Amino acid sequence: MDNVTTILTIFTPAYNRAHTLPRTYESLCRQSCKAFIWLIVDDGSTDNTAALVQQWQSRDNGFEIQYIYKENGGMHTAHNAAYANIHTELNTCIDSDDMLADGAVEKILSKWAEVKDKGYAGLVGLDADFTGNVIGKGFPVNMTETTISGYYAAGGAGDKKLVYRTDVINAYPEYPVFEGEKYVSLSYKYLLIDQNYKLAVLDDILCNVEYQPDGSSNNMFRQYLKNPKGFAFWRTVKMQYPESFKRLVMDCIHYCSSSQLAGNRHYIKESPRKLLTVLCTPAGWALTGYIRRKAG
């Protein structure tokens, strides 16, 4: 495929998902428009992911398949690797246990052709489950543009499918890596982008998702214990861009707890909200105890 005319890269971080990755691949093969590149970022898999991808690369799929292998570092490091290797105008992430909805590529490219000259960072569409039910809430009637943080602050709910301009996503810092940890919220980049750009709303289902029992969404308390520096970092960012006072207090309590779990004695000094952090420290200890009980 001619990369000059291909403006969309669909990237898929994969860690030991050879049992679910075929349905992602099949959903791409079903697309009515195949003007895209599929980039698989193998995050240190020990199953037969590489062999599967090699098999698919040997076929005439109608779209190019690219493959990168890296040492296991977590979802955010796979995103870093993807962004460093994407050269198309747009990109979107489809997880290795999800399916791109039928007709999604055609809808994305058609919508982008309408709005690309209006200064948007990209598009935001809907996720649904495998039976077609929208995850969380849809978009309000007549909403044509939004930020991710603005959508949720206004009562929105559920994961949404994000399609970003590659130049925009790469204009912001990479996800940080903390030694011994494998989690930093992907929302870090999205929140920073929200401060400068809006997204055009594409009120269509773009992805069908399934949450795996061993996925991060279903193991959050253990994630708190295993990745406290990453969570503390994310809370410092959230405290700099508060959605509301209530949300600010909650983020500060979580910051205290994650810092305590990380053994950081200097977290009050390092906080962007020092007085509030002092006030929230007792609640942070209570949350720390709760996390330890739930994760145990």
Coordinates of C-alpha atoms in Angstrom, one line a residue:
M1 CA 0.0 0.0 0.0
D2 CA 1.2 3.5 -0.8
N3 CA 2.0 5.2 2.5
V4 CA 1.8 8.6 0.9
T5 CA -1.9 8.3 0.5
T6 CA -2.5 6.4 3.7
I7 CA -3.5 8.8 6.5
L8 CA -4.5 6.5 9.3
T9 CA -2.5 4.1 11.4
I10 CA -4.4 1.7 13.7
F11 CA -2.1 0.5 16.4
T12 CA -2.5 -2.4 18.8
P13 CA -0.4 -2.9 21.9
A14 CA -0.3 -6.7 22.6
Y15 CA 0.9 -8.7 25.6
N16 CA 0.2 -12.4 25.5
R17 CA -3.0 -11.9 23.6
A18 CA -2.5 -14.4 20.8
H19 CA -5.9 -15.9 21.9
T20 CA -7.8 -12.7 21.2
L21 CA -5.7 -10.9 18.6
P22 CA -7.2 -12.9 15.7
R23 CA -10.6 -11.3 16.2
T24 CA -9.0 -7.8 16.1
Y25 CA -7.3 -8.9 12.8
E26 CA -10.5 -10.3 11.4
S27 CA -12.4 -7.0 12.2
L28 CA -9.8 -5.1 10.2
C29 CA -10.1 -7.5 7.3
R30 CA -13.9 -6.8 7.3
Q31 CA -13.4 -3.1 6.8
S32 CA -15.1 -1.6 3.8
C33 CA -12.2 0.8 3.4
K34 CA -8.7 -0.6 3.9
A35 CA -6.7 2.7 3.5
F36 CA -4.9 2.2 6.8
I37 CA -1.8 0.7 8.3
W38 CA -2.0 -1.8 11.2
L39 CA 0.9 -1.5 13.6
I40 CA 1.2 -4.2 16.3
V41 CA 3.4 -3.3 19.2
D42 CA 4.3 -6.5 20.9
D43 CA 5.0 -5.6 24.6
G44 CA 7.3 -8.6 25.4
S45 CA 4.8 -11.4 24.7
T46 CA 5.9 -15.0 25.4
D47 CA 3.1 -16.7 23.5
N48 CA 2.9 -17.1 19.7
T49 CA 1.9 -13.5 18.9
A50 CA 5.0 -13.0 16.6
A51 CA 4.2 -16.2 14.6
L52 CA 0.6 -15.1 14.2
V53 CA 1.6 -11.7 12.9
Q54 CA 4.1 -13.2 10.5
Q55 CA 1.4 -15.4 9.1
W56 CA -0.9 -12.5 8.5
Q57 CA 1.9 -10.4 7.0
S58 CA 2.3 -13.1 4.3
R59 CA -1.3 -12.7 3.1
D60 CA -2.8 -10.1 0.7
N61 CA -4.9 -8.3 3.4
G62 CA -5.5 -5.1 1.5
F63 CA -3.7 -3.2 4.2
E64 CA -0.1 -3.0 5.4
I65 CA 0.8 -4.8 8.7
Q66 CA 3.8 -3.5 10.7
Y67 CA 5.2 -5.2 13.8
I68 CA 7.5 -4.0 16.6
Y69 CA 8.8 -6.1 19.5
K70 CA 9.9 -4.5 22.7
E71 CA 10.6 -5.6 26.3
N72 CA 7.5 -5.7 28.5
G73 CA 7.0 -2.3 30.1
G74 CA 3.2 -1.8 30.2
M75 CA 0.6 -0.3 28.0
H76 CA 1.9 3.3 28.3
T77 CA 5.4 2.2 27.0
A78 CA 3.7 0.4 24.1
H79 CA 2.0 3.7 23.3
N80 CA 5.3 5.5 23.4
A81 CA 6.8 3.0 21.0
A82 CA 3.8 3.3 18.7
Y83 CA 3.8 7.1 18.5
A84 CA 7.6 7.0 17.7
N85 CA 6.9 4.8 14.7
I86 CA 3.7 6.3 13.3
H87 CA 4.1 8.5 10.2
T88 CA 0.5 8.9 9.0
E89 CA -1.6 12.0 9.7
L90 CA -4.0 10.2 12.1
N91 CA -3.7 7.3 14.5
T92 CA -6.0 5.4 16.8
C93 CA -5.5 2.5 19.2
I94 CA -7.5 -0.7 19.1
D95 CA -6.7 -3.0 22.0
S96 CA -5.7 -6.6 21.3
D97 CA -9.0 -8.0 22.7
D98 CA -11.2 -5.5 20.9
M99 CA -12.7 -5.3 17.4
L100 CA -12.9 -2.3 15.0
A101 CA -16.5 -1.8 14.3
D102 CA -17.7 -2.6 10.7
G103 CA -17.3 0.5 8.5
A104 CA -15.2 2.4 11.2
V105 CA -12.3 3.3 8.9
E106 CA -14.7 4.7 6.3
K107 CA -16.5 6.8 8.9
I108 CA -13.2 8.1 10.4
L109 CA -11.8 9.2 7.0
S110 CA -15.1 10.7 5.9
K111 CA -15.5 12.7 9.1
W112 CA -11.9 13.8 9.0
A113 CA -12.2 15.1 5.5
E114 CA -15.1 17.3 6.7
V115 CA -13.3 18.8 9.7
K116 CA -9.5 18.5 9.1
D117 CA -9.1 22.2 8.4
K118 CA -10.9 23.4 11.6
G119 CA -8.0 23.0 14.0
Y120 CA -9.1 19.9 15.8
A121 CA -6.7 17.5 17.6
G122 CA -8.7 14.7 16.0
L123 CA -12.0 12.8 16.5
V124 CA -13.8 11.2 19.4
G125 CA -16.3 8.4 18.7
L126 CA -18.1 5.7 20.7
D127 CA -17.1 2.3 22.1
A128 CA -19.7 -0.4 22.4
D129 CA -19.8 -4.0 23.8
F130 CA -19.9 -7.0 21.5
T131 CA -23.7 -6.8 21.3
G132 CA -23.7 -3.2 20.2
N133 CA -24.6 -1.5 23.5
V134 CA -22.8 1.8 23.9
I135 CA -20.3 1.8 26.8
G136 CA -21.3 4.4 29.4
K137 CA -23.1 7.3 27.8
G138 CA -23.4 8.6 24.3
F139 CA -22.8 12.2 23.3
P140 CA -25.4 14.9 24.0
V141 CA -27.7 15.7 21.1
N142 CA -26.2 18.3 18.8
M143 CA -22.7 18.1 20.4
T144 CA -20.2 18.7 17.5
E145 CA -17.0 19.2 19.5
T146 CA -15.6 18.5 23.0
T147 CA -12.6 17.9 25.0
I148 CA -12.2 14.5 26.8
S149 CA -12.1 16.1 30.3
G150 CA -14.9 18.4 29.4
Y151 CA -17.1 15.6 28.3
Y152 CA -16.6 13.6 31.5
A153 CA -16.9 16.8 33.7
A154 CA -20.3 17.4 32.1
G155 CA -21.6 13.9 33.2
G156 CA -20.3 11.8 30.4
A157 CA -19.3 8.2 31.1
G158 CA -17.6 5.2 29.6
D159 CA -14.6 4.7 27.4
K160 CA -14.5 6.5 24.1
K161 CA -12.6 5.9 20.9
L162 CA -10.0 8.6 20.3
V163 CA -8.5 9.3 16.9
Y164 CA -5.6 11.8 17.2
R165 CA -3.5 13.8 14.7
T166 CA 0.0 12.3 15.0
D167 CA 1.7 15.7 15.0
V168 CA -0.5 16.7 18.0
I169 CA 0.0 13.6 20.0
N170 CA 3.8 13.8 19.5
A171 CA 4.0 17.5 20.4
Y172 CA 3.4 16.5 24.1
P173 CA 5.8 14.6 26.4
E174 CA 6.0 10.9 26.3
Y175 CA 4.5 8.8 29.1
P176 CA 7.1 8.7 31.9
V177 CA 8.6 5.4 32.9
F178 CA 9.2 4.5 36.6
E179 CA 11.7 1.8 37.4
G180 CA 9.9 -1.4 38.5
E181 CA 6.5 -0.2 37.5
K182 CA 4.3 -0.8 34.4
Y183 CA 1.4 1.6 34.6
V184 CA 0.8 5.3 33.9
S185 CA -2.6 6.5 32.9
L186 CA -3.0 7.0 29.2
S187 CA -5.2 10.0 30.0
Y188 CA -2.0 11.9 30.8
K189 CA -1.4 12.9 27.2
Y190 CA -5.1 13.4 26.5
L191 CA -5.5 15.9 29.5
L192 CA -2.5 17.9 28.3
I193 CA -4.0 18.1 24.7
D194 CA -7.3 19.1 26.2
Q195 CA -5.7 22.4 27.4
N196 CA -5.0 23.5 23.8
Y197 CA -7.3 21.6 21.4
K198 CA -10.8 20.2 21.0
L199 CA -11.9 17.0 19.3
A200 CA -14.6 16.8 16.6
V201 CA -17.4 14.5 17.7
L202 CA -18.1 11.4 15.5
D203 CA -21.4 10.1 16.9
D204 CA -20.9 6.5 15.7
I205 CA -19.6 3.3 17.2
L206 CA -16.0 2.8 16.1
C207 CA -15.0 -0.1 18.4
N208 CA -16.5 -3.1 20.1
V209 CA -14.7 -3.8 23.4
E210 CA -14.5 -6.6 25.9
Y211 CA -12.8 -6.2 29.2
Q212 CA -10.5 -9.2 30.1
P213 CA -10.4 -10.6 33.6
D214 CA -6.6 -10.0 33.7
G215 CA -6.9 -6.5 32.2
S216 CA -6.0 -3.4 34.1
S217 CA -9.6 -2.3 34.3
N218 CA -10.5 -5.3 36.5
N219 CA -7.4 -5.2 38.7
M220 CA -7.2 -1.6 39.8
F221 CA -6.5 -2.1 43.5
R222 CA -3.5 -4.4 42.6
Q223 CA -2.4 -1.8 40.1
Y224 CA -2.4 0.8 42.9
L225 CA 0.0 -1.4 45.0
K226 CA 2.3 -2.3 42.1
N227 CA 2.6 1.1 40.4
P228 CA 2.3 3.8 43.1
K229 CA 4.9 6.2 41.5
G230 CA 2.9 6.1 38.3
F231 CA -0.3 6.8 40.0
A232 CA 1.2 9.6 42.2
F233 CA 2.5 11.2 39.0
W234 CA -0.9 11.1 37.4
R235 CA -2.5 12.7 40.4
T236 CA -0.1 15.6 40.4
V237 CA -1.0 16.3 36.8
K238 CA -4.7 16.0 37.7
M239 CA -4.3 18.5 40.6
Q240 CA -2.8 21.0 38.1
Y241 CA -5.9 20.8 35.9
P242 CA -8.8 20.2 38.3
E243 CA -12.3 19.5 36.9
S244 CA -14.0 20.6 40.2
F245 CA -13.1 21.2 43.8
K246 CA -14.6 17.8 44.7
R247 CA -12.5 16.1 42.1
L248 CA -9.4 18.0 43.2
V249 CA -9.8 16.8 46.8
M250 CA -10.3 13.2 45.6
D251 CA -7.2 13.4 43.4
C252 CA -5.2 14.8 46.3
I253 CA -6.3 12.0 48.6
H254 CA -5.2 9.5 46.0
Y255 CA -1.9 11.4 45.6
C256 CA -1.3 11.1 49.3
S257 CA -2.1 7.4 49.3
S258 CA 0.0 6.5 46.2
S259 CA 2.9 8.5 47.6
Q260 CA 2.6 6.7 50.9
L261 CA 2.6 3.3 49.1
A262 CA 5.7 4.4 47.1
G263 CA 7.5 5.3 50.4
N264 CA 7.9 8.9 49.3
R265 CA 8.6 11.0 52.4
H266 CA 8.7 14.2 50.4
Y267 CA 5.3 14.1 48.8
I268 CA 4.0 17.2 50.6
K269 CA 6.9 19.2 49.4
E270 CA 6.6 17.8 45.9
S271 CA 2.8 18.4 45.7
P272 CA 1.4 21.2 43.5
R273 CA -1.2 21.7 46.2
K274 CA 0.8 21.6 49.4
L275 CA -1.7 22.9 51.9
L276 CA -4.5 20.7 50.6
T277 CA -2.0 17.7 50.7
V278 CA -1.4 18.3 54.4
L279 CA -5.2 18.4 55.0
C280 CA -5.7 15.2 52.9
T281 CA -2.9 13.1 54.4
P282 CA -5.1 11.4 57.1
A283 CA -7.6 10.4 54.4
G284 CA -4.7 9.2 52.3
W285 CA -3.6 6.8 55.0
A286 CA -7.2 5.6 55.3
L287 CA -7.3 5.0 51.6
T288 CA -3.9 3.2 51.7
G289 CA -5.3 0.8 54.3
Y290 CA -8.4 0.2 52.2
I291 CA -6.3 -0.5 49.1
R292 CA -4.1 -3.0 50.9
R293 CA -7.2 -4.9 52.2
K294 CA -8.9 -4.9 48.8
A295 CA -5.8 -6.0 46.9
G296 CA -4.9 -8.7 49.4

